[in-house]
mmCIF file of C-alpha atoms in Angstrom:
data_model
loop_
_atom_site.group_PDB
_atom_site.id
_atom_site.type_symbol
_atom_site.label_atom_id
_atom_site.label_comp_id
_atom_site.label_asym_id
_atom_site.label_seq_id
_atom_site.Cartn_x
_atom_site.Cartn_y
_atom_site.Cartn_z
ATOM 1 C CA MET A 248 -169.100 73.622 -64.248
ATOM 2 C CA THR A 249 -168.703 70.467 -62.147
ATOM 3 C CA ALA A 250 -167.949 66.930 -63.282
ATOM 4 C CA ARG A 251 -171.263 66.171 -61.768
ATOM 5 C CA SER A 252 -173.261 68.802 -64.075
ATOM 6 C CA ALA A 253 -171.235 68.128 -66.997
ATOM 7 C CA LEU A 254 -172.221 64.475 -66.839
ATOM 8 C CA THR A 255 -175.831 65.118 -65.958
ATOM 9 C CA ALA A 256 -176.187 67.448 -69.203
ATOM 10 C CA ALA A 257 -174.248 64.810 -71.122
ATOM 11 C CA SER A 258 -176.831 62.037 -70.400
ATOM 12 C CA ALA A 259 -179.699 64.567 -70.831
ATOM 13 C CA PHE A 260 -178.246 65.688 -74.354
ATOM 14 C CA ALA A 261 -178.028 62.008 -75.320
ATOM 15 C CA ILE A 262 -181.946 61.579 -74.343
ATOM 16 C CA VAL A 263 -182.261 64.077 -77.322
ATOM 17 C CA PRO A 264 -181.180 61.948 -80.552
ATOM 18 C CA LEU A 265 -182.679 58.835 -78.539
ATOM 19 C CA ALA A 266 -186.006 60.283 -78.137
ATOM 20 C CA TYR A 267 -186.052 61.845 -81.789
ATOM 21 C CA ALA A 268 -185.241 58.578 -83.435
ATOM 22 C CA ALA A 269 -187.666 56.807 -81.518
ATOM 23 C CA GLN A 270 -190.187 59.169 -82.400
ATOM 24 C CA ARG A 271 -189.133 58.359 -85.949
ATOM 25 C CA CYS A 272 -189.415 54.591 -85.489
ATOM 26 C CA VAL A 273 -192.768 54.975 -83.913
ATOM 27 C CA GLU A 274 -194.045 57.349 -87.116
ATOM 28 C CA VAL A 275 -192.632 54.827 -89.177
ATOM 29 C CA GLY A 276 -194.283 51.999 -87.909
ATOM 30 C CA LEU A 277 -197.649 54.084 -87.895
ATOM 31 C CA GLY A 278 -197.476 54.608 -91.465
ATOM 32 C CA GLY A 279 -195.090 57.522 -91.689
ATOM 33 C CA GLU A 280 -195.867 60.670 -93.280
ATOM 34 C CA LEU A 281 -198.414 61.239 -96.151
ATOM 35 C CA ASP A 282 -196.927 61.215 -99.413
ATOM 36 C CA PRO A 283 -195.139 64.524 -99.578
ATOM 37 C CA ALA A 284 -195.751 64.724 -103.495
ATOM 38 C CA LEU A 285 -199.439 64.508 -103.545
ATOM 39 C CA VAL A 286 -200.580 66.683 -100.563
ATOM 40 C CA PRO A 287 -199.570 70.107 -100.203
ATOM 41 C CA PRO A 288 -196.858 70.827 -97.264
ATOM 42 C CA SER A 289 -198.647 70.474 -94.014
ATOM 43 C CA PRO A 290 -198.405 73.377 -91.697
ATOM 44 C CA ARG A 291 -197.578 71.290 -88.778
ATOM 45 C CA ILE A 292 -194.004 71.199 -88.924
ATOM 46 C CA ALA A 293 -192.826 67.628 -87.869
ATOM 47 C CA LEU A 294 -189.100 68.435 -87.531
ATOM 48 C CA PHE A 295 -189.774 71.160 -84.674
ATOM 49 C CA TRP A 296 -192.555 69.179 -83.204
ATOM 50 C CA ARG A 297 -190.155 65.911 -82.900
ATOM 51 C CA VAL A 298 -187.139 68.214 -81.455
ATOM 52 C CA GLY A 299 -189.484 69.972 -79.087
ATOM 53 C CA VAL A 300 -190.672 66.792 -77.542
ATOM 54 C CA SER A 301 -186.831 65.395 -77.262
ATOM 55 C CA LEU A 302 -186.076 68.737 -75.612
ATOM 56 C CA VAL A 303 -188.694 68.491 -73.078
ATOM 57 C CA LEU A 304 -187.966 64.819 -72.458
ATOM 58 C CA ALA A 305 -184.284 65.655 -71.996
ATOM 59 C CA ALA A 306 -185.154 68.475 -69.660
ATOM 60 C CA GLY A 307 -187.388 66.160 -67.846
ATOM 61 C CA SER A 308 -184.678 63.607 -67.302
ATOM 62 C CA THR A 309 -182.101 66.066 -66.093
ATOM 63 C CA GLY A 310 -183.269 65.951 -62.030
ATOM 64 C CA PRO A 311 -183.033 61.938 -62.250
ATOM 65 C CA PHE A 312 -179.518 62.236 -63.842
ATOM 66 C CA TYR A 313 -178.324 64.389 -61.405
ATOM 67 C CA ARG A 314 -179.200 62.383 -58.324
ATOM 68 C CA LEU A 315 -177.697 59.604 -59.948
ATOM 69 C CA ALA A 316 -174.513 61.353 -60.846
ATOM 70 C CA GLU A 317 -174.343 62.454 -57.088
ATOM 71 C CA ARG A 318 -174.862 58.979 -55.539
ATOM 72 C CA SER A 319 -172.820 57.041 -58.079
ATOM 73 C CA PRO A 320 -170.708 58.971 -60.664
ATOM 74 C CA ALA A 321 -169.102 55.447 -62.214
ATOM 75 C CA LEU A 322 -172.936 54.257 -62.764
ATOM 76 C CA ALA A 323 -174.034 57.805 -64.180
ATOM 77 C CA LEU A 324 -171.229 57.602 -66.625
ATOM 78 C CA ARG A 325 -172.114 54.110 -67.782
ATOM 79 C CA VAL A 326 -175.644 55.248 -68.106
ATOM 80 C CA ALA A 327 -174.254 58.166 -70.263
ATOM 81 C CA GLU A 328 -172.317 55.761 -72.597
ATOM 82 C CA ALA A 329 -175.388 53.675 -73.082
ATOM 83 C CA LEU A 330 -177.604 56.252 -73.656
ATOM 84 C CA ALA A 331 -175.334 57.625 -76.273
ATOM 85 C CA ALA A 332 -174.626 54.145 -78.047
ATOM 86 C CA LEU A 333 -178.444 53.466 -78.267
ATOM 87 C CA ALA A 334 -179.199 56.891 -79.651
ATOM 88 C CA PHE A 335 -176.485 56.557 -82.167
ATOM 89 C CA GLY A 336 -177.634 53.081 -83.210
ATOM 90 C CA LEU A 337 -181.397 54.110 -83.494
ATOM 91 C CA LEU A 338 -180.494 57.405 -85.416
ATOM 92 C CA VAL A 339 -178.527 55.391 -87.835
ATOM 93 C CA ALA A 340 -180.901 52.436 -88.023
ATOM 94 C CA GLN A 341 -183.996 54.787 -88.629
ATOM 95 C CA ALA A 342 -181.919 56.483 -91.462
ATOM 96 C CA VAL A 343 -181.022 53.185 -93.114
ATOM 97 C CA PHE A 344 -184.616 51.545 -92.760
ATOM 98 C CA ALA A 345 -186.994 54.411 -92.668
ATOM 99 C CA PRO A 346 -188.069 56.600 -95.698
ATOM 100 C CA MET B 260 -183.477 92.394 -101.988
ATOM 101 C CA THR B 261 -185.869 90.033 -102.770
ATOM 102 C CA ASP B 262 -187.010 87.320 -100.120
ATOM 103 C CA GLU B 263 -186.075 84.499 -102.822
ATOM 104 C CA LEU B 264 -182.520 86.366 -103.297
ATOM 105 C CA VAL B 265 -182.307 86.252 -99.256
ATOM 106 C CA LEU B 266 -183.239 82.703 -99.009
ATOM 107 C CA ARG B 267 -180.980 81.659 -101.725
ATOM 108 C CA LEU B 268 -178.067 83.454 -100.010
ATOM 109 C CA LEU B 269 -178.673 81.909 -96.508
ATOM 110 C CA ALA B 270 -178.777 78.516 -98.398
ATOM 111 C CA ARG B 271 -175.497 78.881 -99.840
ATOM 112 C CA LEU B 272 -174.203 80.125 -96.326
ATOM 113 C CA HIS B 273 -175.961 76.998 -95.126
ATOM 114 C CA GLY B 274 -174.256 74.842 -97.406
ATOM 115 C CA HIS B 275 -170.788 76.078 -97.098
ATOM 116 C CA ALA B 276 -170.750 76.560 -93.127
ATOM 117 C CA GLY B 277 -171.983 73.015 -93.150
ATOM 118 C CA TRP B 278 -168.785 71.564 -94.610
ATOM 119 C CA LEU B 279 -166.823 73.951 -92.581
ATOM 120 C CA ALA B 280 -168.569 72.713 -89.572
ATOM 121 C CA VAL B 281 -167.700 68.995 -90.973
ATOM 122 C CA ALA B 282 -163.798 70.180 -91.024
ATOM 123 C CA ALA B 283 -163.726 71.514 -87.526
ATOM 124 C CA LEU B 284 -165.489 68.337 -86.067
ATOM 125 C CA LEU B 285 -162.469 66.505 -87.493
ATOM 126 C CA HIS B 286 -160.281 68.396 -85.259
ATOM 127 C CA PRO B 287 -161.479 67.128 -82.084
ATOM 128 C CA VAL B 288 -161.748 63.842 -83.424
ATOM 129 C CA ILE B 289 -158.304 63.572 -84.063
ATOM 130 C CA VAL B 290 -156.443 65.421 -81.039
ATOM 131 C CA LEU B 291 -159.092 63.880 -78.349
ATOM 132 C CA ARG B 292 -157.492 60.389 -79.466
ATOM 133 C CA SER B 293 -155.270 60.939 -76.575
ATOM 134 C CA PRO B 294 -157.294 60.877 -73.203
ATOM 135 C CA MET B 295 -154.834 63.268 -71.256
ATOM 136 C CA ARG B 296 -155.139 65.860 -74.341
ATOM 137 C CA ARG B 297 -157.041 69.081 -73.637
ATOM 138 C CA ALA B 298 -158.545 70.901 -76.733
ATOM 139 C CA ARG B 299 -161.155 73.341 -75.362
ATOM 140 C CA GLY B 300 -160.944 75.769 -77.679
ATOM 141 C CA ALA B 301 -161.291 73.269 -80.807
ATOM 142 C CA ALA B 302 -164.143 71.502 -78.776
ATOM 143 C CA TRP B 303 -165.884 74.831 -78.116
ATOM 144 C CA ALA B 304 -165.607 76.113 -81.740
ATOM 145 C CA SER B 305 -166.698 73.080 -83.626
ATOM 146 C CA THR B 306 -169.379 72.544 -81.412
ATOM 147 C CA LEU B 307 -170.548 76.464 -81.902
ATOM 148 C CA LEU B 308 -170.234 76.366 -85.475
ATOM 149 C CA VAL B 309 -171.998 72.955 -85.975
ATOM 150 C CA SER B 310 -175.161 74.276 -83.782
ATOM 151 C CA ALA B 311 -174.961 77.765 -85.682
ATOM 152 C CA VAL B 312 -175.322 75.797 -89.020
ATOM 153 C CA ALA B 313 -177.891 73.698 -87.713
ATOM 154 C CA GLY B 314 -179.852 76.898 -86.305
ATOM 155 C CA LEU B 315 -179.518 78.172 -89.829
ATOM 156 C CA GLY B 316 -181.139 75.092 -91.394
ATOM 157 C CA ALA B 317 -183.848 75.245 -88.800
ATOM 158 C CA GLY B 318 -184.747 78.962 -89.931
ATOM 159 C CA LEU B 319 -184.526 77.963 -93.716
ATOM 160 C CA TYR B 320 -186.971 74.622 -93.188
ATOM 161 C CA PRO B 321 -190.109 76.239 -93.134
ATOM 162 C CA SER B 322 -189.232 78.157 -96.368
ATOM 163 C CA TYR B 323 -188.067 74.943 -97.751
ATOM 164 C CA ARG B 324 -191.116 73.017 -96.726
ATOM 165 C CA ALA B 325 -193.326 75.621 -98.054
ATOM 166 C CA LEU B 326 -191.379 76.213 -101.554
ATOM 167 C CA LEU B 327 -189.695 73.219 -102.280
ATOM 168 C CA LYS B 328 -190.465 70.093 -100.779
ATOM 169 C CA GLN B 329 -193.435 68.995 -102.732
ATOM 170 C CA ALA B 330 -191.805 69.908 -106.125
ATOM 171 C CA ILE B 331 -188.826 68.017 -105.057
ATOM 172 C CA PHE B 332 -190.761 64.946 -104.108
ATOM 173 C CA GLN B 333 -192.911 65.443 -107.398
ATOM 174 C CA GLN B 334 -189.480 65.633 -109.539
ATOM 175 C CA ASN B 335 -187.147 63.136 -107.620
ATOM 176 C CA PRO B 336 -188.678 61.659 -104.700
ATOM 177 C CA THR B 337 -185.629 59.643 -103.882
ATOM 178 C CA VAL B 338 -183.643 63.127 -103.262
ATOM 179 C CA GLY B 339 -186.588 64.089 -101.175
ATOM 180 C CA TRP B 340 -186.648 61.028 -98.833
ATOM 181 C CA TRP B 341 -182.534 61.626 -98.557
ATOM 182 C CA PHE B 342 -183.320 65.148 -97.571
ATOM 183 C CA GLU B 343 -185.686 63.891 -94.495
ATOM 184 C CA ARG B 344 -182.686 62.006 -93.617
ATOM 185 C CA LYS B 345 -180.412 64.654 -93.719
ATOM 186 C CA GLU B 346 -182.743 66.750 -91.115
ATOM 187 C CA HIS B 347 -182.867 63.745 -88.809
ATOM 188 C CA LEU B 348 -178.832 63.030 -88.753
ATOM 189 C CA ALA B 349 -178.371 66.932 -88.251
ATOM 190 C CA VAL B 350 -180.092 66.654 -85.053
ATOM 191 C CA GLY B 351 -177.916 63.712 -83.919
ATOM 192 C CA ALA B 352 -174.702 65.474 -85.336
ATOM 193 C CA VAL B 353 -175.406 68.692 -82.989
ATOM 194 C CA THR B 354 -176.348 66.775 -79.823
ATOM 195 C CA PHE B 355 -173.338 64.446 -80.176
ATOM 196 C CA ALA B 356 -171.002 67.262 -80.707
ATOM 197 C CA TRP B 357 -172.489 68.947 -77.382
ATOM 198 C CA ILE B 358 -172.168 65.539 -75.512
ATOM 199 C CA GLY B 359 -168.397 65.523 -76.479
ATOM 200 C CA LEU B 360 -168.142 69.142 -75.384
ATOM 201 C CA LEU B 361 -169.723 68.363 -71.968
ATOM 202 C CA CYS B 362 -167.668 65.042 -71.374
ATOM 203 C CA HIS B 363 -164.545 66.868 -72.510
ATOM 204 C CA LEU B 364 -165.295 69.860 -70.177
ATOM 205 C CA ALA B 365 -166.257 67.037 -67.241
ATOM 206 C CA ALA B 366 -163.052 65.021 -67.701
ATOM 207 C CA ALA B 367 -160.753 67.900 -66.801
ATOM 208 C CA ARG B 368 -162.633 68.087 -63.428
ATOM 209 C CA ALA B 369 -163.131 64.246 -62.616
ATOM 210 C CA ASP B 370 -160.986 61.985 -60.754
ATOM 211 C CA SER B 371 -158.598 59.807 -62.151
ATOM 212 C CA THR B 372 -160.969 56.958 -62.617
ATOM 213 C CA SER B 373 -163.732 58.762 -64.450
ATOM 214 C CA GLN B 374 -161.160 60.808 -66.322
ATOM 215 C CA LYS B 375 -160.311 58.544 -68.720
ATOM 216 C CA ARG B 376 -163.755 57.205 -69.652
ATOM 217 C CA LEU B 377 -165.198 60.663 -69.829
ATOM 218 C CA ALA B 378 -162.295 61.344 -72.307
ATOM 219 C CA ALA B 379 -162.824 58.396 -74.446
ATOM 220 C CA LEU B 380 -166.969 59.210 -74.470
ATOM 221 C CA ALA B 381 -166.047 62.492 -75.579
ATOM 222 C CA HIS B 382 -163.710 61.232 -78.517
ATOM 223 C CA ARG B 383 -166.514 58.891 -79.304
ATOM 224 C CA ALA B 384 -168.896 61.496 -79.373
ATOM 225 C CA TYR B 385 -167.239 63.572 -81.793
ATOM 226 C CA ALA B 386 -166.558 60.667 -83.993
ATOM 227 C CA ALA B 387 -170.231 59.999 -84.188
ATOM 228 C CA ALA B 388 -171.014 63.915 -84.642
ATOM 229 C CA PHE B 389 -168.556 64.086 -87.559
ATOM 230 C CA PHE B 390 -169.863 60.980 -89.214
ATOM 231 C CA LEU B 391 -173.248 62.262 -88.691
ATOM 232 C CA ALA B 392 -172.495 65.894 -89.945
ATOM 233 C CA LEU B 393 -170.195 64.358 -92.901
ATOM 234 C CA SER B 394 -173.496 62.378 -94.184
ATOM 235 C CA VAL B 395 -175.859 65.608 -93.608
ATOM 236 C CA ALA B 396 -173.253 67.590 -95.617
ATOM 237 C CA THR B 397 -172.867 64.939 -98.573
ATOM 238 C CA ILE B 398 -176.836 64.622 -98.636
ATOM 239 C CA GLY B 399 -177.365 68.022 -98.550
ATOM 240 C CA THR B 400 -174.908 68.746 -101.299
ATOM 241 C CA ILE B 401 -176.694 66.347 -103.617
ATOM 242 C CA ALA B 402 -180.147 67.585 -102.901
ATOM 243 C CA ALA B 403 -179.065 71.117 -103.451
ATOM 244 C CA ALA B 404 -177.524 70.251 -106.927
ATOM 245 C CA ASN B 405 -180.670 68.596 -107.820
ATOM 246 C CA ARG B 406 -183.102 71.907 -106.708
ATOM 247 C CA SER B 407 -182.560 74.787 -104.375
ATOM 248 C CA PHE B 408 -184.207 78.299 -103.741
#
């Protein structure tokens, strides 16, 4: 594995928790899940749906990240750092503030 | 063996392996404080272990949703909501462990300028994965003490 492809994969992996947490924030903003104590468990499995969407977004971002890592590794590294920091912040924020 | 017994065994395995994964993630957090340090074995082992535990949890999730979720929310909604948080944080724990592993592998091949920053990012990613995994394991233990398969 080259440094470029590893950096690309690291950036793409940072998209997964970022997209996941962003979906949670949107869900909470829209009113969240129906009361789980009152309704029977939904056949739609929200966890897998969110993970699936996050993985698709991460896979779609690998091309641009690879080109960025090819053109400017320093900038690509900065982007990976920023994405990871944002993903961590958003994950913790949704855990603290969302139900 | 009944399905219930299998689920109970898998849930116990998930719980115990989860705490092992937390301990395993602490290893790269400690050794990768030094940017020049190589710890491929520890990085691979902890990342694969936390991924396997998360995979087992994902396998148990449909059964949890069908058999336990509603009852947990009826008896103790606070625990139910904490369990939801655990799942979200687990996604973060796995992905941050992979970010750490990839940055650690990339650092070995990068030029000297990028090497230090990649090593620092690998260390921070493992620290984030450890923090998230510790939260997940703690919440999981509290939830399992409340109700399990």
